[in-house]
Amino acid sequence: MTAIVTGAGGQDGTLLTELLAARGETVVGIGRRGPIDVTSAGQVAALVAEVRPSRVYLLAAVQHSSQGAPADPVRLAHESHLVNTMQVHHFADAILAGGGETRLFYACSSHVFGANTAVPEAITTYDEDAALRPQSIYGVTKAAGLLACRAYRARGLFASAGILFNHESHLRPVEFVTRKVVRAVAAIQRGDADELVVGDLEAGADWGYAPDYVRAMTLVLDLDAPDEFVVATGTHHTVAQLCAYAFAAAGLDWRRHVREEPSLLTRRRGPVVGDARRLRERTGWTPSVDFPGMVRALLRAEGAELIDHPGAPTARARPVRTGGTEGFA
């Protein structure tokens, strides 16, 4: 079996490539350096005709972290459209031109749902039937890719999509808060640092373990019929809880080392979680680790020394500012 994986150099692409290779599959990985440009319809068509893959995983994406430097919106919109949306059309058209037997998976995002603007602080649960209300360039272009999958399914193509909620691993770029936290914990434990600065302790997400999510991608393409599937844990955690678990696992008190700096955030998103019931019922998928287990796995990858029984950490303490100094109450 031969699979094409776009975004092969990213977190999910790397993990998926390793998983497929371990199963004995041949993987043709496409990254930023080639071998083709996924935004070129001609190059995509030529590769699909040459390789004749049994499966195609579209993981390449233009994404921007909430704590990253502001990007030029016009350029970001253009690049996001080409990569997040048009690669679906290019690969789907190429597959149909070759007979339509190849199965396609599109890595969509929970950002297609937006957030609860009526009650911003309320945790909102989304499943596959939720309305698409994207509130960012990334969300808009991912929603367009999802709609493209629906259109190609109507034409007979096996085009499935995974609506992926946040999923983390040691391969996450350091500007993402999960990697930022565990990296800081390891550095503080070694004595190389003393402080971690985050944008918003009350921000949070439905965080899962990335290896579980790429496994879900393969299960979706094993089904008899294509569809859309939310991939999520269904549980919301805040950045404060992330810090509490991570520092406690390393035998540290997060309140002594974490400082909140709201100016770090370039945008905020209301709390959302995913309902992966359809995925569980049709494929039997379940996460292999819970939230604390994921945090410990990330810490191990950073080289942190973990204690066996950290106990139940508390994330109730909130930062207070008095007299120009910052501490934790």
Tab-separated table of C-alpha atoms in Angstrom:
chain	number	residue	atom	x	y	z
A	1	MET	CA	0.000	0.000	0.000
A	2	THR	CA	1.305	3.441	-0.940
A	3	ALA	CA	0.240	6.672	0.731
A	4	ILE	CA	0.901	10.299	-0.102
A	5	VAL	CA	1.228	12.548	2.949
A	6	THR	CA	1.310	16.320	2.537
A	7	GLY	CA	2.709	18.369	5.376
A	8	ALA	CA	5.077	15.477	5.996
A	9	GLY	CA	7.565	17.644	7.868
A	10	GLY	CA	5.076	18.908	10.439
A	11	GLN	CA	3.992	17.357	13.709
A	12	ASP	CA	1.137	15.275	12.315
A	13	GLY	CA	2.916	14.456	9.070
A	14	THR	CA	5.967	13.162	10.907
A	15	LEU	CA	3.914	11.056	13.303
A	16	LEU	CA	1.691	9.691	10.532
A	17	THR	CA	4.665	8.840	8.332
A	18	GLU	CA	6.266	6.930	11.205
A	19	LEU	CA	3.016	5.070	11.892
A	20	LEU	CA	2.449	4.078	8.265
A	21	ALA	CA	6.078	3.053	7.772
A	22	ALA	CA	5.905	0.880	10.895
A	23	ARG	CA	2.940	-0.887	9.283
A	24	GLY	CA	4.984	-1.617	6.183
A	25	GLU	CA	3.358	0.979	3.948
A	26	THR	CA	5.269	3.019	1.397
A	27	VAL	CA	5.011	6.731	2.132
A	28	VAL	CA	5.582	9.549	-0.329
A	29	GLY	CA	6.036	12.582	1.886
A	30	ILE	CA	5.541	16.118	0.611
A	31	GLY	CA	6.971	18.974	2.652
A	32	ARG	CA	7.817	22.603	2.127
A	33	ARG	CA	10.872	21.605	0.102
A	34	GLY	CA	9.051	19.253	-2.234
A	35	PRO	CA	9.169	17.031	-4.095
A	36	ILE	CA	6.187	18.968	-5.469
A	37	ASP	CA	4.243	22.131	-4.698
A	38	VAL	CA	0.784	21.181	-3.386
A	39	THR	CA	-0.591	24.494	-4.663
A	40	SER	CA	0.202	23.475	-8.260
A	41	ALA	CA	-2.606	21.487	-9.873
A	42	GLY	CA	-0.286	20.252	-12.607
A	43	GLN	CA	2.389	18.979	-10.237
A	44	VAL	CA	-0.216	17.265	-8.058
A	45	ALA	CA	-1.818	15.577	-11.073
A	46	ALA	CA	1.549	14.324	-12.318
A	47	LEU	CA	2.506	12.890	-8.917
A	48	VAL	CA	-0.817	11.119	-8.399
A	49	ALA	CA	-0.646	9.634	-11.902
A	50	GLU	CA	2.910	8.420	-11.284
A	51	VAL	CA	2.508	7.052	-7.743
A	52	ARG	CA	-1.094	5.810	-8.006
A	53	PRO	CA	-1.501	5.907	-4.223
A	54	SER	CA	-4.124	3.928	-2.376
A	55	ARG	CA	-4.470	6.731	0.154
A	56	VAL	CA	-3.781	10.447	0.341
A	57	TYR	CA	-3.534	12.346	3.618
A	58	LEU	CA	-3.794	16.118	3.267
A	59	LEU	CA	-2.094	17.498	6.372
A	60	ALA	CA	-0.274	20.512	4.918
A	61	ALA	CA	-1.642	23.735	6.377
A	62	VAL	CA	-0.879	27.389	6.923
A	63	GLN	CA	-1.477	28.061	10.597
A	64	HIS	CA	-0.676	30.909	12.984
A	65	SER	CA	-0.218	30.567	16.753
A	66	SER	CA	-2.176	32.874	19.086
A	67	GLN	CA	1.152	33.794	20.700
A	68	GLY	CA	3.037	34.228	17.436
A	69	ALA	CA	4.048	37.534	15.894
A	70	PRO	CA	1.244	39.233	13.917
A	71	ALA	CA	1.214	38.190	10.257
A	72	ASP	CA	0.374	40.267	7.200
A	73	PRO	CA	-3.357	39.505	6.765
A	74	VAL	CA	-3.411	39.752	2.961
A	75	ARG	CA	-0.461	37.429	2.498
A	76	LEU	CA	-1.780	35.082	5.187
A	77	ALA	CA	-5.197	34.893	3.508
A	78	HIS	CA	-3.666	34.176	0.097
A	79	GLU	CA	-1.304	31.467	1.336
A	80	SER	CA	-4.001	29.910	3.528
A	81	HIS	CA	-6.402	29.664	0.591
A	82	LEU	CA	-3.804	28.024	-1.638
A	83	VAL	CA	-2.696	25.446	0.926
A	84	ASN	CA	-5.662	24.879	3.234
A	85	THR	CA	-8.323	24.854	0.527
A	86	MET	CA	-6.984	24.435	-2.986
A	87	GLN	CA	-4.878	21.346	-2.257
A	88	VAL	CA	-8.162	19.506	-1.644
A	89	HIS	CA	-9.360	20.406	-5.137
A	90	HIS	CA	-6.025	19.580	-6.757
A	91	PHE	CA	-5.713	16.121	-5.208
A	92	ALA	CA	-9.406	15.273	-5.559
A	93	ASP	CA	-9.411	16.202	-9.247
A	94	ALA	CA	-6.235	14.187	-9.815
A	95	ILE	CA	-7.728	11.151	-8.078
A	96	LEU	CA	-10.939	11.339	-10.101
A	97	ALA	CA	-8.938	11.678	-13.314
A	98	GLY	CA	-7.145	8.444	-12.446
A	99	GLY	CA	-10.306	6.463	-11.817
A	100	GLY	CA	-11.281	7.625	-8.332
A	101	GLU	CA	-10.140	4.572	-6.370
A	102	THR	CA	-7.762	6.414	-4.028
A	103	ARG	CA	-9.090	7.301	-0.583
A	104	LEU	CA	-8.518	10.868	0.622
A	105	PHE	CA	-8.287	12.225	4.171
A	106	TYR	CA	-8.408	15.956	4.863
A	107	ALA	CA	-7.127	17.296	8.181
A	108	CYS	CA	-9.705	19.919	9.065
A	109	SER	CA	-9.775	21.961	12.276
A	110	SER	CA	-12.077	22.850	15.153
A	111	HIS	CA	-11.545	26.467	14.095
A	112	VAL	CA	-14.283	25.936	11.496
A	113	PHE	CA	-16.770	26.218	14.376
A	114	GLY	CA	-15.505	29.498	15.771
A	115	ALA	CA	-16.573	30.052	19.377
A	116	ASN	CA	-19.605	31.019	21.411
A	117	THR	CA	-19.837	34.776	20.909
A	118	ALA	CA	-23.082	35.092	22.891
A	119	VAL	CA	-21.503	33.724	26.082
A	120	PRO	CA	-17.732	33.920	25.455
A	121	GLU	CA	-16.757	32.350	28.775
A	122	ALA	CA	-19.046	29.323	28.379
A	123	ILE	CA	-17.518	26.027	27.267
A	124	THR	CA	-19.206	25.008	24.005
A	125	THR	CA	-19.299	21.436	22.707
A	126	TYR	CA	-19.223	20.793	18.965
A	127	ASP	CA	-19.958	17.683	16.932
A	128	GLU	CA	-20.085	17.060	13.191
A	129	ASP	CA	-23.547	18.613	12.857
A	130	ALA	CA	-22.571	21.958	14.374
A	131	ALA	CA	-22.822	25.030	12.163
A	132	LEU	CA	-19.659	26.301	10.510
A	133	ARG	CA	-18.936	29.801	11.865
A	134	PRO	CA	-15.199	30.371	11.437
A	135	GLN	CA	-13.771	33.553	12.939
A	136	SER	CA	-10.257	33.537	11.485
A	137	ILE	CA	-8.549	33.233	8.113
A	138	TYR	CA	-7.372	29.791	9.121
A	139	GLY	CA	-10.895	28.738	10.090
A	140	VAL	CA	-12.448	30.131	6.908
A	141	THR	CA	-10.011	28.319	4.616
A	142	LYS	CA	-10.335	25.086	6.581
A	143	ALA	CA	-14.131	25.336	6.351
A	144	ALA	CA	-13.776	25.781	2.596
A	145	GLY	CA	-11.659	22.633	2.461
A	146	LEU	CA	-14.286	20.747	4.434
A	147	LEU	CA	-17.033	21.893	2.073
A	148	ALA	CA	-14.880	20.807	-0.858
A	149	CYS	CA	-14.678	17.307	0.632
A	150	ARG	CA	-18.465	17.214	0.822
A	151	ALA	CA	-18.746	18.269	-2.811
A	152	TYR	CA	-16.308	15.592	-3.978
A	153	ARG	CA	-18.078	12.934	-1.897
A	154	ALA	CA	-21.231	13.810	-3.809
A	155	ARG	CA	-19.279	13.021	-6.985
A	156	GLY	CA	-18.343	9.579	-5.711
A	157	LEU	CA	-14.891	10.227	-4.251
A	158	PHE	CA	-13.939	8.597	-0.956
A	159	ALA	CA	-13.128	11.913	0.738
A	160	SER	CA	-13.191	11.887	4.531
A	161	ALA	CA	-12.305	14.692	6.906
A	162	GLY	CA	-11.151	14.771	10.483
A	163	ILE	CA	-12.206	17.878	12.391
A	164	LEU	CA	-9.232	17.938	14.694
A	165	PHE	CA	-9.221	19.687	18.046
A	166	ASN	CA	-5.900	20.671	19.643
A	167	HIS	CA	-3.437	17.802	19.751
A	168	GLU	CA	0.073	17.946	21.100
A	169	SER	CA	3.406	16.144	21.015
A	170	HIS	CA	7.107	16.827	21.423
A	171	LEU	CA	7.066	17.925	17.784
A	172	ARG	CA	4.893	20.979	18.421
A	173	PRO	CA	6.660	24.250	17.549
A	174	VAL	CA	7.848	26.099	20.644
A	175	GLU	CA	5.481	29.031	20.106
A	176	PHE	CA	2.524	26.797	21.012
A	177	VAL	CA	1.692	27.000	24.698
A	178	THR	CA	1.875	23.279	25.493
A	179	ARG	CA	5.433	22.968	24.203
A	180	LYS	CA	6.330	26.310	25.753
A	181	VAL	CA	5.190	25.125	29.183
A	182	VAL	CA	6.897	21.727	29.213
A	183	ARG	CA	10.090	23.186	27.786
A	184	ALA	CA	10.135	25.797	30.554
A	185	VAL	CA	9.523	23.156	33.233
A	186	ALA	CA	12.519	21.149	32.030
A	187	ALA	CA	14.696	24.275	31.910
A	188	ILE	CA	13.642	25.393	35.399
A	189	GLN	CA	14.277	21.937	36.787
A	190	ARG	CA	17.795	21.981	35.311
A	191	GLY	CA	18.440	25.424	36.742
A	192	ASP	CA	18.679	27.046	33.312
A	193	ALA	CA	15.634	29.274	33.882
A	194	ASP	CA	13.430	30.485	36.711
A	195	GLU	CA	10.331	31.924	35.075
A	196	LEU	CA	7.660	31.058	32.526
A	197	VAL	CA	5.607	33.879	31.032
A	198	VAL	CA	2.234	33.036	29.449
A	199	GLY	CA	-0.402	35.182	27.823
A	200	ASP	CA	-3.587	34.065	29.587
A	201	LEU	CA	-3.866	31.504	32.365
A	202	GLU	CA	-7.619	31.181	31.886
A	203	ALA	CA	-7.326	30.394	28.179
A	204	GLY	CA	-7.604	26.725	27.405
A	205	ALA	CA	-8.434	24.014	24.933
A	206	ASP	CA	-9.541	20.443	24.382
A	207	TRP	CA	-5.978	19.104	24.268
A	208	GLY	CA	-5.288	15.574	23.069
A	209	TYR	CA	-2.203	13.495	22.312
A	210	ALA	CA	-1.129	13.843	18.674
A	211	PRO	CA	-0.116	10.182	18.118
A	212	ASP	CA	-3.702	9.220	18.979
A	213	TYR	CA	-5.040	11.689	16.434
A	214	VAL	CA	-2.951	10.436	13.511
A	215	ARG	CA	-4.043	6.910	14.412
A	216	ALA	CA	-7.628	8.144	14.067
A	217	MET	CA	-6.849	9.333	10.534
A	218	THR	CA	-5.951	5.812	9.445
A	219	LEU	CA	-9.028	4.330	11.119
A	220	VAL	CA	-11.272	6.756	9.252
A	221	LEU	CA	-9.901	5.602	5.896
A	222	ASP	CA	-10.381	1.958	6.907
A	223	LEU	CA	-14.159	2.419	7.048
A	224	ASP	CA	-16.494	1.250	4.308
A	225	ALA	CA	-17.824	4.746	3.606
A	226	PRO	CA	-16.396	8.273	3.831
A	227	ASP	CA	-17.640	10.856	6.317
A	228	GLU	CA	-16.598	13.658	8.661
A	229	PHE	CA	-15.356	12.947	12.169
A	230	VAL	CA	-14.596	15.147	15.141
A	231	VAL	CA	-11.350	14.013	16.777
A	232	ALA	CA	-11.214	15.252	20.360
A	233	THR	CA	-11.086	14.221	24.016
A	234	GLY	CA	-14.242	16.055	25.065
A	235	THR	CA	-12.430	17.586	28.054
A	236	HIS	CA	-11.365	21.209	28.501
A	237	HIS	CA	-8.293	22.321	30.443
A	238	THR	CA	-6.959	25.815	31.071
A	239	VAL	CA	-3.383	27.005	30.736
A	240	ALA	CA	-3.326	27.272	34.532
A	241	GLN	CA	-4.244	23.583	34.782
A	242	LEU	CA	-1.612	22.722	32.182
A	243	CYS	CA	1.003	24.572	34.232
A	244	ALA	CA	-0.180	22.976	37.466
A	245	TYR	CA	0.044	19.438	36.081
A	246	ALA	CA	3.372	20.001	34.325
A	247	PHE	CA	5.166	21.622	37.247
A	248	ALA	CA	3.742	19.148	39.776
A	249	ALA	CA	4.894	16.197	37.661
A	250	ALA	CA	8.427	17.590	37.893
A	251	GLY	CA	8.158	18.217	41.636
A	252	LEU	CA	7.793	21.990	41.261
A	253	ASP	CA	5.230	24.560	42.417
A	254	TRP	CA	3.964	26.372	39.331
A	255	ARG	CA	2.894	29.417	41.367
A	256	ARG	CA	6.533	30.195	42.122
A	257	HIS	CA	7.573	30.292	38.489
A	258	VAL	CA	4.659	31.328	36.231
A	259	ARG	CA	3.811	34.916	35.336
A	260	GLU	CA	0.897	36.106	33.198
A	261	GLU	CA	1.494	38.734	30.523
A	262	PRO	CA	-1.676	39.451	28.469
A	263	SER	CA	0.225	41.410	25.819
A	264	LEU	CA	1.699	38.140	24.527
A	265	LEU	CA	-1.624	37.117	22.999
A	266	THR	CA	-2.433	38.315	19.502
A	267	ARG	CA	-5.968	36.878	19.661
A	268	ARG	CA	-8.253	35.019	22.048
A	269	ARG	CA	-10.731	32.222	21.495
A	270	GLY	CA	-13.592	31.095	23.709
A	271	PRO	CA	-13.443	27.643	25.326
A	272	VAL	CA	-14.533	24.773	23.060
A	273	VAL	CA	-14.515	20.979	23.283
A	274	GLY	CA	-15.275	18.280	20.748
A	275	ASP	CA	-17.739	15.395	20.834
A	276	ALA	CA	-16.008	12.430	19.170
A	277	ARG	CA	-18.905	10.022	19.658
A	278	ARG	CA	-19.252	9.277	15.938
A	279	LEU	CA	-15.556	8.405	15.659
A	280	ARG	CA	-15.657	6.175	18.745
A	281	GLU	CA	-18.791	4.326	17.671
A	282	ARG	CA	-17.714	3.679	14.075
A	283	THR	CA	-14.017	2.943	14.554
A	284	GLY	CA	-13.594	2.006	18.216
A	285	TRP	CA	-11.066	4.822	18.631
A	286	THR	CA	-10.200	5.956	22.135
A	287	PRO	CA	-7.297	8.110	23.376
A	288	SER	CA	-4.382	6.076	24.702
A	289	VAL	CA	-3.585	8.584	27.466
A	290	ASP	CA	-5.515	11.144	29.501
A	291	PHE	CA	-4.493	14.776	29.976
A	292	PRO	CA	-1.995	14.174	32.816
A	293	GLY	CA	-0.523	11.274	30.849
A	294	MET	CA	-0.073	13.478	27.800
A	295	VAL	CA	1.639	16.157	29.879
A	296	ARG	CA	4.016	13.602	31.358
A	297	ALA	CA	4.828	12.249	27.890
A	298	LEU	CA	5.691	15.753	26.692
A	299	LEU	CA	7.859	16.351	29.756
A	300	ARG	CA	9.769	13.112	29.195
A	301	ALA	CA	10.478	14.162	25.629
A	302	GLU	CA	11.968	17.413	26.969
A	303	GLY	CA	14.240	15.464	29.313
A	304	ALA	CA	12.494	16.445	32.547
A	305	GLU	CA	12.845	14.176	35.571
A	306	LEU	CA	9.394	13.175	36.776
A	307	ILE	CA	8.275	12.184	40.244
A	308	ASP	CA	6.173	9.035	40.581
A	309	HIS	CA	3.227	10.444	42.528
A	310	PRO	CA	2.882	14.194	42.099
A	311	GLY	CA	-0.571	14.218	43.691
A	312	ALA	CA	-3.451	16.379	42.552
A	313	PRO	CA	-2.122	19.810	41.543
A	314	THR	CA	-4.152	22.910	42.175
A	315	ALA	CA	-4.762	25.515	39.511
A	316	ARG	CA	-6.938	27.781	41.616
A	317	ALA	CA	-4.270	30.387	42.287
A	318	ARG	CA	-4.557	33.436	40.067
A	319	PRO	CA	-1.985	36.158	39.419
A	320	VAL	CA	-2.461	39.452	41.217
A	321	ARG	CA	-0.692	42.747	40.645
A	322	THR	CA	-0.043	45.035	43.587
A	323	GLY	CA	2.254	48.043	43.769
A	324	GLY	CA	3.836	47.298	40.416
A	325	THR	CA	4.893	43.796	41.427
A	326	GLU	CA	3.402	40.538	40.299
A	327	GLY	CA	2.752	37.483	42.392
A	328	PHE	CA	0.226	34.733	42.911
A	329	ALA	CA	-2.564	34.706	45.449
